[in-house]
Coordinates of C-alpha atoms and ligand atoms in Angstrom, one line a residue:
Chain K
X1 CA 12.7 -9.2 -34.0
X2 CA 9.3 -9.2 -32.4
X3 CA 6.3 -9.8 -34.6
X4 CA 4.2 -6.9 -35.8
X5 CA 0.6 -7.4 -36.9
X6 CA -2.2 -5.2 -38.1
X7 CA -5.0 -5.2 -35.6
X8 CA -7.9 -3.3 -34.2
X9 CA -7.4 -1.3 -31.0
X10 CA -10.0 -3.5 -29.4
X11 CA -8.0 -6.6 -30.4
X12 CA -4.9 -5.1 -28.9
X13 CA -6.5 -5.6 -25.5
X14 CA -6.5 -9.3 -26.0
X15 CA -3.0 -9.5 -27.3
X16 CA -1.8 -7.3 -24.5
X17 CA -3.6 -9.5 -21.9
X18 CA -1.9 -12.6 -23.4
X19 CA 1.5 -11.0 -23.2
X20 CA 0.8 -10.3 -19.5
X21 CA -0.1 -14.0 -19.0
X22 CA -3.7 -13.1 -18.1
X23 CA -5.7 -16.3 -17.4
X24 CA -9.3 -15.3 -17.3
X25 CA -11.7 -12.9 -19.1
X26 CA -15.3 -12.1 -18.2
X27 CA -17.5 -9.8 -20.2
X28 CA -20.9 -8.8 -21.6
X29 CA -21.4 -7.5 -25.1
X30 CA -21.7 -3.7 -25.6
X31 CA -20.7 -1.5 -28.5
X32 CA -18.0 -0.3 -29.2
X33 CA -16.1 -3.0 -27.4
X34 CA -17.6 -6.2 -28.7
X35 CA -14.5 -7.1 -30.6
X36 CA -12.7 -7.4 -27.2
X37 CA -15.1 -10.0 -25.8
X38 CA -15.2 -11.8 -29.2
X39 CA -11.4 -11.9 -29.3
X40 CA -11.3 -13.6 -25.8
X41 CA -14.1 -16.0 -26.8
X42 CA -12.0 -17.0 -29.8
X43 CA -8.5 -17.0 -28.4
X44 CA -8.7 -17.9 -24.7
X45 CA -10.5 -21.4 -24.4
X46 CA -8.2 -23.0 -27.0
X47 CA -5.2 -21.8 -24.9
X48 CA -6.6 -23.4 -21.8
X49 CA -7.7 -20.1 -20.3
X50 CA -11.1 -19.1 -19.0
X51 CA -13.7 -17.1 -20.9
X52 CA -17.2 -16.6 -19.5
X53 CA -19.9 -14.4 -21.1
X54 CA -21.7 -13.1 -18.0
X55 CA -25.4 -12.2 -17.7
X56 CA -24.7 -8.5 -17.2
X57 CA -21.9 -6.2 -16.2
X58 CA -22.6 -6.7 -12.6
X59 CA -21.9 -10.3 -13.4
X60 CA -18.7 -9.6 -15.2
X61 CA -17.2 -7.5 -12.5
X62 CA -18.2 -10.0 -9.8
X63 CA -16.7 -12.8 -11.9
X64 CA -13.6 -10.6 -12.1
X65 CA -13.7 -10.5 -8.3
X66 CA -13.7 -14.3 -8.1
X67 CA -11.0 -14.5 -10.8
X68 CA -8.7 -12.0 -9.0
X69 CA -9.2 -13.7 -5.7
X70 CA -7.6 -16.9 -6.9
X71 CA -4.5 -14.9 -7.6
X72 CA -4.4 -15.3 -11.4
X73 CA -4.4 -12.3 -13.7
X74 CA -8.0 -11.6 -14.8
X75 CA -9.6 -8.9 -16.9
X76 CA -13.0 -7.5 -18.0
X77 CA -14.0 -4.9 -20.6
X78 CA -17.0 -2.8 -21.2
X79 CA -18.4 0.5 -22.5
X80 CA -20.0 3.4 -20.7
X81 CA -23.4 2.1 -19.6
X82 CA -21.8 -1.2 -18.6
X83 CA -19.1 0.7 -16.7
X84 CA -21.9 2.3 -14.7
X85 CA -23.2 -1.1 -13.7
X86 CA -19.7 -2.2 -12.6
X87 CA -19.3 0.5 -9.9
X88 CA -20.5 -1.5 -7.0
X89 CA -17.9 -4.2 -8.0
X90 CA -15.1 -1.6 -8.3
X91 CA -15.7 -0.5 -4.7
X92 CA -15.6 -4.1 -3.5
X93 CA -12.5 -5.0 -5.5
X94 CA -10.7 -2.0 -4.1
X95 CA -11.8 -2.7 -0.5
X96 CA -10.8 -6.4 -0.8
X97 CA -7.5 -5.2 -2.4
X98 CA -7.8 -7.6 -5.4
X99 CA -5.6 -6.8 -8.4
X100 CA -7.3 -6.9 -11.7
X101 CA -7.7 -4.9 -15.0
X102 CA -10.8 -3.3 -16.4
X103 CA -10.8 -1.9 -19.9
X104 CA -13.3 0.8 -20.6
X105 CA -14.0 1.7 -24.2
X106 CA -16.0 4.9 -23.9
X107 CA -19.0 5.9 -26.0
X108 CA -20.6 9.3 -26.1
X109 CA -22.8 9.4 -23.0
X110 CA -25.3 6.6 -23.8
X111 CA -25.1 6.7 -27.6
X112 CA -23.0 4.4 -29.7
X113 CA -21.1 7.5 -31.0
X114 CA -17.6 8.0 -29.8
X115 CA -16.5 10.6 -27.2
X116 CA -14.6 10.8 -23.9
X117 CA -17.5 11.3 -21.5
X118 CA -16.4 9.0 -18.6
X119 CA -13.3 10.9 -17.5
X120 CA -14.7 12.1 -14.2
X121 CA -16.3 8.8 -13.4
X122 CA -13.1 6.8 -13.9
X123 CA -10.8 9.3 -12.1
X124 CA -13.0 10.1 -9.2
X125 CA -14.3 6.5 -8.7
X126 CA -18.0 6.0 -9.4
X127 CA -18.7 3.5 -6.7
X128 CA -19.1 3.8 -2.9
X129 CA -16.4 4.2 -0.3
X130 CA -13.9 6.7 -1.7
X131 CA -11.4 4.2 -3.3
X132 CA -9.0 5.2 -6.0
X133 CA -7.9 3.4 -9.1
X134 CA -5.0 4.0 -11.5
X135 CA -6.3 5.1 -14.9
X136 CA -4.1 4.6 -18.0
X137 CA -5.1 6.4 -21.1
X138 CA -3.6 5.0 -24.3
X139 CA -3.5 7.0 -27.6
X140 CA -2.9 4.1 -30.1
X141 CA -3.2 0.4 -30.7
X142 CA 0.4 -0.1 -29.6
X143 CA -0.3 1.7 -26.3
X144 CA -3.4 -0.3 -25.7
X145 CA -1.3 -3.4 -26.1
X146 CA 1.5 -2.1 -23.8
X147 CA -0.8 -0.4 -21.2
X148 CA -2.7 -3.6 -20.6
X149 CA 0.6 -5.2 -19.6
X150 CA 1.5 -2.1 -17.5
X151 CA -1.9 -2.2 -15.9
X152 CA -1.5 -5.8 -14.7
X153 CA 1.9 -4.9 -13.3
X154 CA 0.6 -1.9 -11.4
X155 CA -2.5 -3.9 -10.2
X156 CA -0.3 -6.6 -8.7
X157 CA 2.2 -4.1 -7.3
X158 CA -0.5 -2.2 -5.4
X159 CA -3.2 -4.9 -5.0
X160 CA -5.7 -2.6 -6.5
X161 CA -7.9 -2.6 -9.7
X162 CA -6.4 -0.6 -12.6
X163 CA -8.4 0.9 -15.5
X164 CA -7.3 1.2 -19.1
X165 CA -9.4 4.0 -20.7
X166 CA -9.9 3.6 -24.4
X167 CA -12.6 5.1 -26.6
X168 CA -14.6 4.1 -29.7
X169 CA -12.1 5.7 -32.1
X170 CA -9.1 3.9 -30.6
X171 CA -11.0 0.7 -30.3
X172 CA -12.2 0.6 -33.9
X173 CA -9.1 1.8 -35.6
X174 CA -6.7 -0.6 -37.3
X175 CA -3.0 -0.1 -36.6
X176 CA 0.2 -2.1 -36.8
X177 CA 1.2 -3.3 -33.3
X178 CA 4.5 -4.8 -32.3
X179 CA 3.9 -7.9 -30.1
X180 CA 6.5 -7.1 -27.5
X181 CA 6.5 -8.5 -24.0
X182 CA 7.4 -5.8 -21.5
X183 CA 9.7 -6.4 -18.6
X184 CA 8.9 -5.4 -15.1
X185 CA 10.4 -5.6 -11.6
X186 CA 9.6 -8.8 -9.7
X187 CA 6.3 -8.7 -7.8
X188 CA 5.6 -10.1 -4.3
X189 CA 4.1 -13.6 -4.0
X190 CA 0.3 -13.6 -3.8
X191 CA 0.2 -15.5 -0.5
X192 CA -3.3 -14.0 0.1
X193 CA -4.9 -15.9 -2.8
X194 CA -8.0 -17.9 -2.1
X195 CA -7.4 -21.4 -3.6
X196 CA -8.3 -23.8 -0.7
X197 CA -6.0 -24.6 2.2
X198 CA -4.3 -27.5 0.3
X199 CA -2.6 -24.9 -1.9
X200 CA -0.3 -23.8 0.9
X201 CA 2.3 -25.7 2.9
X202 CA 1.0 -24.9 6.4
X203 CA -2.6 -25.5 5.4
X204 CA -3.7 -22.3 7.1
X205 CA -7.0 -20.6 6.3
X206 CA -7.2 -17.5 4.1
X207 CA -10.0 -15.0 4.1
X208 CA -10.9 -12.3 1.6
X209 CA -13.5 -9.7 2.4
X210 CA -15.2 -6.7 0.8
X211 CA -15.6 -5.3 4.3
X212 CA -12.1 -5.0 5.6
X213 CA -12.1 -3.3 8.9
X214 CA -15.4 -4.8 10.0
X215 CA -14.4 -8.2 11.2
X216 CA -11.3 -7.6 13.3
X217 CA -8.1 -9.1 11.9
X218 CA -4.6 -8.8 13.4
X219 CA -3.7 -6.5 10.5
X220 CA -6.8 -4.3 10.7
X221 CA -8.4 -4.5 14.1
X222 CA -10.9 -1.8 13.2
X223 CA -12.1 0.4 10.3
X224 CA -9.8 3.3 11.0
X225 CA -6.7 1.0 10.8
X226 CA -7.8 -0.2 7.4
X227 CA -8.5 3.4 6.2
X228 CA -5.1 4.4 7.3
X229 CA -3.5 1.6 5.4
X230 CA -5.6 2.4 2.3
X231 CA -4.9 6.1 2.3
X232 CA -1.1 5.4 2.7
X233 CA -1.4 3.2 -0.4
X234 CA -3.2 6.0 -2.3
X235 CA -0.5 8.5 -1.3
X236 CA 2.3 6.2 -2.5
X237 CA 0.6 5.7 -5.8
X238 CA 0.1 9.5 -6.2
X239 CA 3.7 10.1 -5.3
X240 CA 5.2 7.5 -7.7
X241 CA 2.9 6.6 -10.6
X242 CA 1.9 9.8 -12.3
X243 CA 3.0 9.4 -15.9
X244 CA 2.8 11.9 -18.8
X245 CA 4.4 12.8 -22.1
X246 CA 5.7 16.4 -22.5
X247 CA 6.3 17.8 -26.0
X248 CA 8.1 21.1 -26.7
X249 CA 7.1 22.6 -23.4
X250 CA 10.4 24.4 -22.7
X251 CA 9.6 27.7 -24.5
X252 CA 5.9 27.2 -24.8
X253 CA 3.5 30.1 -24.1
X254 CA 0.5 27.9 -24.6
X255 CA 0.4 24.2 -23.6
X256 CA -2.2 21.8 -24.9
X257 CA -3.4 19.2 -22.5
X258 CA -5.2 16.2 -24.1
X259 CA -5.5 12.4 -23.7
X260 CA -6.6 9.5 -25.9
X261 CA -7.4 10.0 -29.6
X262 CA -7.7 13.8 -29.0
X263 CA -4.0 13.8 -28.0
X264 CA -3.1 12.7 -31.5
X265 CA -5.3 15.4 -33.0
X266 CA -3.8 18.0 -30.8
X267 CA -0.3 17.0 -31.6
X268 CA -1.0 17.5 -35.3
X269 CA -2.4 21.0 -34.5
X270 CA 0.7 21.7 -32.5
X271 CA 3.0 20.7 -35.3
X272 CA 1.2 23.0 -37.7
X273 CA 1.2 25.8 -35.2
X274 CA 5.0 25.4 -34.7
X275 CA 5.5 25.7 -38.5
X276 CA 3.8 29.0 -38.2
X277 CA 6.2 30.1 -35.5
X278 CA 3.7 29.8 -32.6
X279 CA 5.3 28.8 -29.3
X280 CA 3.1 25.8 -28.5
X281 CA 3.8 22.8 -26.2
X282 CA 1.8 19.8 -25.2
X283 CA 1.4 17.7 -22.0
X284 CA -0.4 14.4 -22.5
X285 CA -1.4 12.8 -19.2
X286 CA -0.8 9.0 -19.5
X287 CA -2.2 8.4 -16.1
X288 CA -5.5 10.3 -15.6
X289 CA -5.3 9.3 -12.0
X290 CA -2.9 10.0 -10.5
X291 CA -3.0 13.2 -12.5
X292 CA 0.4 14.6 -13.5
X293 CA -0.2 17.7 -11.5
X294 CA 3.4 18.6 -10.7
X295 CA 4.4 19.4 -14.3
X296 CA 1.2 21.4 -14.8
X297 CA 1.9 23.5 -11.7
X298 CA 5.6 24.0 -12.7
X299 CA 4.7 25.3 -16.1
X300 CA 1.9 27.4 -14.7
X301 CA 4.4 29.1 -12.4
X302 CA 6.7 29.7 -15.4
X303 CA 3.8 31.6 -17.0
X304 CA 2.5 29.2 -19.6
X305 CA -1.2 29.2 -20.3
X306 CA -3.2 25.9 -20.9
X307 CA -5.6 24.8 -23.5
X308 CA -7.4 21.6 -22.5
X309 CA -8.9 19.7 -25.4
X310 CA -11.3 16.9 -24.6
X311 CA -14.2 15.3 -26.4
X312 CA -16.7 15.8 -23.7
X313 CA -18.3 18.9 -22.1
X314 CA -15.3 19.7 -20.0
X315 CA -14.1 17.2 -17.4
X316 CA -10.3 17.0 -17.3
X317 CA -10.2 20.8 -17.2
X318 CA -11.1 20.6 -13.5
X319 CA -7.9 18.6 -12.8
X320 CA -5.8 21.0 -14.9
X321 CA -7.2 24.0 -13.1
X322 CA -6.7 22.3 -9.7
X323 CA -3.0 21.6 -10.6
X324 CA -2.5 25.2 -12.0
X325 CA -3.9 26.5 -8.7
X326 CA -5.1 29.7 -10.2
X327 CA -1.6 30.8 -11.4
X328 CA -2.6 31.0 -15.0
X329 CA -5.4 30.9 -17.5
X330 CA -6.9 27.6 -18.5
X331 CA -9.0 27.3 -21.7
X332 CA -11.2 24.5 -23.1
X333 CA -12.0 23.0 -26.4
X334 CA -14.9 20.6 -25.9
X335 CA -17.2 18.4 -27.9
X336 CA -19.0 21.7 -28.8
X337 CA -16.0 22.4 -31.1
X338 CA -16.2 19.2 -33.2
X339 CA -15.2 19.8 -36.8
X340 CA -18.6 18.7 -37.9
X341 CA -21.3 19.8 -35.5
X342 CA -23.0 16.4 -35.8
X343 CA -22.9 13.4 -33.6
X344 CA -20.5 11.4 -35.8
X345 CA -18.1 14.3 -35.8
X346 CA -14.8 14.5 -34.1
X347 CA -12.4 17.2 -32.9
X348 CA -10.0 17.8 -35.8
X349 CA -6.6 19.6 -36.0
X350 CA -8.0 22.5 -38.1
X351 CA -10.5 23.5 -35.4
X352 CA -7.8 23.2 -32.7
X353 CA -5.4 25.4 -34.7
X354 CA -8.1 27.9 -35.4
X355 CA -8.7 28.4 -31.7
X356 CA -5.0 28.4 -30.9
X357 CA -4.5 31.3 -33.3
X358 CA -7.2 33.2 -31.5
X359 CA -5.7 32.6 -28.1
X360 CA -2.0 33.2 -28.8
Chain R
X1 CA -10.2 -11.4 22.3
X2 CA -9.5 -14.3 20.1
X3 CA -10.6 -17.6 21.3
X4 CA -10.7 -21.1 19.8
X5 CA -14.1 -22.5 19.3
X6 CA -15.0 -26.0 18.3
X7 CA -18.2 -27.6 17.0
X8 CA -17.5 -30.8 18.8
X9 CA -17.9 -33.7 16.5
X10 CA -16.6 -32.2 13.3
X11 CA -12.9 -31.4 13.2
X12 CA -13.6 -28.0 11.9
X13 CA -12.8 -25.1 14.2
X14 CA -12.5 -21.4 13.9
X15 CA -10.8 -18.6 15.7
X16 CA -13.5 -16.1 16.5
X17 CA -12.3 -12.6 17.2
X18 CA -15.8 -11.3 17.8
X19 CA -18.7 -12.6 19.9
X20 CA -21.0 -15.0 18.1
X21 CA -23.7 -12.8 16.6
X22 CA -26.6 -15.1 16.1
X23 CA -29.8 -14.5 18.0
X24 CA -31.0 -17.2 20.5
X25 CA -32.8 -19.9 18.6
X26 CA -31.5 -18.9 15.2
X27 CA -30.7 -22.0 13.1
X28 CA -28.0 -20.5 11.0
X29 CA -25.5 -21.9 13.6
X30 CA -27.1 -25.3 13.2
X31 CA -26.8 -25.1 9.5
X32 CA -23.1 -24.2 9.7
X33 CA -22.6 -27.2 12.0
X34 CA -24.3 -29.4 9.5
X35 CA -22.1 -28.0 6.8
X36 CA -19.0 -28.7 8.8
X37 CA -20.1 -32.2 9.4
X38 CA -20.7 -32.8 5.7
X39 CA -17.3 -31.3 4.8
X40 CA -15.7 -33.6 7.4
X41 CA -17.6 -36.7 6.1
X42 CA -16.4 -36.0 2.6
X43 CA -12.9 -35.1 3.7
X44 CA -12.8 -32.0 1.5
X45 CA -11.8 -29.4 4.1
X46 CA -8.4 -28.6 2.5
X47 CA -9.7 -28.0 -1.0
X48 CA -13.0 -26.2 -0.2
X49 CA -13.6 -22.5 -0.8
X50 CA -16.7 -21.0 0.9
X51 CA -18.2 -17.9 -0.5
X52 CA -20.8 -15.8 1.4
X53 CA -22.8 -12.8 0.4
X54 CA -24.1 -10.3 3.0
X55 CA -26.6 -11.3 5.6
X56 CA -26.7 -13.1 8.9
X57 CA -25.7 -16.2 7.0
X58 CA -22.4 -14.5 6.2
X59 CA -21.2 -15.4 9.6
X60 CA -20.1 -18.7 8.1
X61 CA -17.2 -16.7 6.7
X62 CA -15.5 -16.8 10.1
X63 CA -17.2 -19.8 11.6
X64 CA -15.7 -22.4 9.3
X65 CA -12.1 -23.4 9.0
X66 CA -11.9 -23.4 5.2
X67 CA -10.7 -20.7 2.8
X68 CA -13.5 -18.2 2.6
X69 CA -14.6 -15.0 1.0
X70 CA -17.2 -12.4 1.8
X71 CA -18.4 -10.8 -1.4
X72 CA -21.2 -8.3 -2.4
X73 CA -24.8 -8.9 -1.4
X74 CA -26.3 -11.3 -4.0
X75 CA -23.1 -11.9 -6.0
X76 CA -21.7 -15.2 -4.6
X77 CA -22.7 -17.3 -7.7
X78 CA -20.9 -14.9 -10.1
X79 CA -17.7 -15.0 -7.9
X80 CA -18.0 -18.7 -7.4
X81 CA -18.5 -19.4 -11.2
X82 CA -15.2 -17.7 -12.0
X83 CA -13.3 -19.3 -9.2
X84 CA -14.4 -22.8 -10.1
X85 CA -13.5 -22.3 -13.8
X86 CA -10.0 -21.1 -12.8
X87 CA -9.3 -23.5 -9.9
X88 CA -10.7 -26.6 -11.6
X89 CA -12.5 -29.7 -10.5
X90 CA -10.4 -30.5 -7.5
X91 CA -11.5 -27.3 -5.7
X92 CA -15.0 -27.5 -4.1
X93 CA -16.7 -24.2 -4.3
X94 CA -19.7 -23.5 -2.1
X95 CA -21.9 -20.4 -1.9
X96 CA -23.6 -20.0 1.5
X97 CA -26.5 -17.5 1.2
X98 CA -29.6 -16.2 2.7
X99 CA -32.8 -16.3 0.7
X100 CA -32.5 -12.6 0.0
X101 CA -28.9 -12.9 -1.1
X102 CA -29.6 -15.9 -3.2
X103 CA -32.9 -15.3 -4.9
X104 CA -33.8 -11.6 -4.4
X105 CA -30.8 -9.4 -5.3
X106 CA -28.9 -12.5 -6.3
X107 CA -31.5 -13.9 -8.6
X108 CA -29.6 -13.2 -11.8
X109 CA -26.3 -14.7 -10.6
X110 CA -28.0 -17.7 -9.2
X111 CA -30.2 -18.5 -12.2
X112 CA -27.4 -18.0 -14.7
X113 CA -24.8 -20.0 -12.7
X114 CA -27.5 -22.8 -12.6
X115 CA -28.3 -22.3 -16.3
X116 CA -24.6 -22.5 -17.3
X117 CA -24.4 -25.7 -15.3
X118 CA -21.5 -24.3 -13.2
X119 CA -20.0 -27.1 -11.1
X120 CA -20.6 -25.2 -7.8
X121 CA -23.0 -25.8 -4.9
X122 CA -25.4 -23.2 -3.3
X123 CA -26.8 -23.7 0.1
X124 CA -29.7 -21.2 0.6
X125 CA -30.9 -20.6 4.1
X126 CA -34.6 -19.7 3.8
X127 CA -35.9 -17.9 6.9
X128 CA -38.7 -16.3 4.9
X129 CA -37.5 -12.8 5.5
X130 CA -34.4 -10.5 5.5
X131 CA -32.9 -11.2 8.9
X132 CA -30.0 -8.8 9.0
X133 CA -31.9 -5.6 8.0
X134 CA -34.7 -6.2 10.4
X135 CA -37.2 -8.6 9.0
X136 CA -38.4 -7.2 5.7
X137 CA -40.3 -8.9 2.8
X138 CA -38.2 -11.6 1.1
X139 CA -39.0 -13.5 -2.1
X140 CA -39.7 -16.4 0.2
X141 CA -42.1 -14.5 2.5
X142 CA -45.3 -16.6 2.6
X143 CA -48.8 -15.2 1.9
X144 CA -50.2 -13.4 4.9
X145 CA -46.9 -13.2 6.7
X146 CA -46.3 -9.9 8.5
X147 CA -42.9 -8.3 7.9
X148 CA -41.8 -4.8 8.5
X149 CA -42.5 -4.0 4.8
X150 CA -45.7 -6.0 4.7
X151 CA -47.1 -4.7 7.9
X152 CA -50.6 -5.9 7.0
X153 CA -49.4 -9.2 5.8
X154 CA -48.2 -10.3 2.4
X155 CA -51.1 -10.1 -0.1
X156 CA -51.6 -10.3 -3.8
X157 CA -50.2 -6.7 -4.3
X158 CA -46.8 -8.0 -3.1
X159 CA -46.7 -10.8 -5.5
X160 CA -46.0 -14.4 -4.7
X161 CA -43.2 -16.4 -3.0
X162 CA -40.5 -17.9 -5.2
X163 CA -40.2 -21.7 -4.7
X164 CA -36.5 -21.7 -5.4
X165 CA -35.8 -25.4 -5.2
X166 CA -38.7 -26.3 -7.6
X167 CA -37.8 -23.5 -9.9
X168 CA -34.1 -24.2 -10.2
X169 CA -34.8 -27.9 -10.5
X170 CA -36.4 -27.1 -13.8
X171 CA -33.2 -25.6 -15.3
X172 CA -31.2 -27.9 -17.5
X173 CA -27.8 -27.0 -16.0
X174 CA -28.9 -28.1 -12.6
X175 CA -27.8 -31.6 -11.4
X176 CA -29.4 -31.5 -8.0
X177 CA -32.0 -29.5 -6.1
X178 CA -33.5 -30.3 -2.7
X179 CA -35.1 -28.6 0.3
X180 CA -34.5 -29.6 3.9
X181 CA -35.2 -28.3 7.4
X182 CA -33.9 -28.9 10.9
X183 CA -37.2 -29.3 12.8
X184 CA -36.3 -32.8 14.1
X185 CA -33.3 -35.1 14.4
X186 CA -34.7 -37.1 11.5
X187 CA -35.0 -33.9 9.4
X188 CA -31.5 -32.9 10.4
X189 CA -30.1 -36.2 9.1
X190 CA -32.1 -36.0 5.9
X191 CA -31.0 -32.4 5.2
X192 CA -27.4 -33.4 5.8
X193 CA -27.9 -36.2 3.3
X194 CA -29.2 -33.6 0.8
X195 CA -26.2 -31.4 1.5
X196 CA -23.8 -34.3 1.0
X197 CA -25.5 -35.4 -2.2
X198 CA -25.3 -31.8 -3.6
X199 CA -21.6 -31.7 -2.9
X200 CA -21.1 -35.1 -4.5
X201 CA -22.7 -33.8 -7.7
X202 CA -20.0 -31.1 -7.7
X203 CA -17.3 -33.6 -7.0
X204 CA -18.5 -35.8 -9.8
X205 CA -18.6 -32.7 -12.1
X206 CA -22.3 -33.2 -13.1
X207 CA -23.6 -29.6 -12.8
X208 CA -25.0 -27.0 -10.5
X209 CA -26.4 -28.2 -7.2
X210 CA -28.7 -26.4 -4.8
X211 CA -30.0 -27.1 -1.4
X212 CA -32.5 -24.8 0.3
X213 CA -32.8 -25.1 4.1
X214 CA -35.7 -23.8 6.0
X215 CA -34.3 -22.0 9.1
X216 CA -35.8 -20.0 12.0
X217 CA -35.5 -16.3 12.6
X218 CA -37.0 -15.9 16.1
X219 CA -36.1 -12.3 16.5
X220 CA -37.9 -11.1 13.3
X221 CA -40.7 -13.6 13.6
X222 CA -41.3 -12.4 17.2
X223 CA -41.6 -16.0 18.3
X224 CA -39.8 -18.0 20.8
X225 CA -37.2 -20.6 19.5
X226 CA -39.7 -23.4 20.2
X227 CA -42.6 -21.5 18.5
X228 CA -40.3 -20.8 15.6
X229 CA -39.8 -24.5 15.0
X230 CA -43.5 -25.1 15.1
X231 CA -44.0 -22.3 12.6
X232 CA -41.6 -24.0 10.2
X233 CA -43.6 -27.3 10.5
X234 CA -47.0 -25.8 10.4
X235 CA -46.7 -22.8 8.1
X236 CA -43.5 -23.1 6.0
X237 CA -43.3 -26.7 5.1
X238 CA -46.8 -26.8 3.6
X239 CA -45.8 -23.9 1.4
X240 CA -42.2 -25.1 0.8
X241 CA -42.4 -29.0 0.8
X242 CA -39.3 -30.9 1.8
X243 CA -37.6 -33.3 -0.5
X244 CA -35.5 -33.7 -3.7
X245 CA -36.7 -31.9 -6.8
X246 CA -33.9 -32.9 -9.2
X247 CA -31.2 -35.6 -9.0
X248 CA -29.4 -36.5 -12.2
X249 CA -26.0 -38.1 -12.8
X250 CA -25.6 -36.6 -16.2
X251 CA -26.8 -33.5 -18.1
X252 CA -27.7 -34.2 -21.7
Ligands
TPP1 C1 -26.4 -3.9 -2.4 C2 -26.9 -4.0 -1.1 N1 -28.2 -3.8 -0.9 C3 -28.7 -4.0 0.4 C4 -27.9 -4.4 1.4 C5 -28.5 -4.5 2.8 N2 -28.7 -5.9 3.2 C6 -27.8 -6.5 4.0 S1 -28.3 -8.1 4.4 C7 -29.8 -7.9 3.5 C8 -30.8 -9.0 3.5 C9 -30.4 -10.2 4.1 O1 -31.4 -11.2 4.0 P1 -31.1 -12.6 3.6 O2 -30.2 -12.7 2.4 O3 -32.4 -13.3 3.5 O4 -30.2 -13.2 4.8 P2 -30.4 -13.3 6.3 O5 -30.0 -12.1 7.0 O6 -31.9 -13.5 6.5 O7 -29.6 -14.5 6.7 C10 -29.8 -6.6 2.9 C11 -31.0 -6.2 2.1 C12 -26.6 -4.6 1.2 N3 -25.7 -5.0 2.1 N4 -26.1 -4.4 -0.1
SF4_2 S1 -31.9 -11.8 12.7 FE1 -32.8 -13.8 12.3 S2 -31.4 -14.8 10.9 FE2 -30.3 -13.1 11.8 S3 -29.2 -14.0 13.6 FE3 -31.1 -13.2 14.3 S4 -32.5 -15.0 14.2 FE4 -30.8 -15.4 12.9

């Protein structure tokens, strides 16, 4: 039997990284993710792994760039304002096609209160260039632990950064987590890694660049050839990696769509609504990009309406509307509907249920 | 068209798929040659990683036959720090940067890599302006110098030049700091000695090492190659004296 321990959501990042055989962490303190960087400071050096506290988040993301370029698994974490500083680095990592994982523990805009205000930034890409990154949205400590492992696998599979999107509530909550190591398909050799010529048999030179398509290479003789390659990669990811959890959607007249901690709140509202005989279902996007648009469209065409619940001012609703393509009504419960209309408040099942009853 | 190109004496060579992009009289090429010679002397070609930022100096990315990386403008020292910690003492990590890359936008990464005593080496090519973007003010632009963003000459309103070698030499994590130039064969040899010593500090695992090299930028200085050399001797060296500013074998 695998070990099960009680841990904070933030600490689950560290244990998940260890299970994925991550070798290096770089980070800069910011609430509410300080326990992540403190976990790595405590647990990595004594296991012969690398920990550096950078001088800023531009530092962390560029150290991550160096770490990823050596071919080892490397990770950083931050919260919203730090995420903003990392955007230049995100563009560079994507262009250089370096696999790595970034954990973002959201705060409410720039307060230390919790919320989900970075959805658009992570799914659309906040940096330059028009890159895309897979975004995994856990709802529990166990999923944070598992998703960090999945994130490393997907990063290596596609040679692209992957984001794990947490939030202050998930990060600070204590839950029991099973320390299981997930199995994945074998991955290709990292023969592109920059480690000095001595590291390879034929002693040939390797180059890694944030400006692929600029200096002509046999693979990408010009910018358009690189763009073609990158957009093919994006399309493959879109085609194959959209993940979601669907719950009681078969007969549902109204389908809740929520991610992260709000998905747990919404599920509770759904269970209470079902008890009252209301035909409710739920779709929880696990990847926010690629967005599980196929199932949304399918259900929209079958006549279900959607209620998007997110602890921000309305961001994911755009993706739901896009997927529904105007075939049905899409409603929103936002931060304006927190149970307590104060900054510490959260969206609670009672409020969700109240609105469901009005809609159905 | 790919063609093989050789620096002559050093064994290092590169395949250059594009025409060489340095302006006539630019000393970046000279500096890369010196680097190749030093790498050859030390026999570290196979375990060296060269990291460049963005700027004319970044051409070293394709002009040297070592594993190399082109990273964001100003960030080589962050990238290098991580790589050294992961790859360990047997891999020699060099950042090759312009003065803008190293001490303007790259000020934070450079200072903090130095302060952490990272076992990496930075070579900073100081041409007293931003070459690539057309000759704007750099932190190394000297008082009175006309650049495209100090069209009436650098004055007190623009602040004062950063003397990077002296400044970094004051940091505890720094094992070695020196400034050289290529204005004469004697200076070329002396600068090479500094470069070699800086790399030896890394090989010995002492701490961060830094060599600033004064180089010409005839295009943006609007001077001939020969006049550019004279400018270095008459105007830059008095402001940026050559020599070693720190050289220790152990950091307490
Ligand atoms: C983030 C960012 N800001 C600005 C630039 C534009 N830029 C390219 S090179 C350069 C300055 C280069 O000057 P220096 O580092 O002194 O190198 P040189 O070209 O003189 O060798 C600038 C500002 C950039 N590429 N990235
Ligand atoms: S602009 Fe200046 S630094 Fe750049 S290649 Fe020309 S002379 Fe050299």
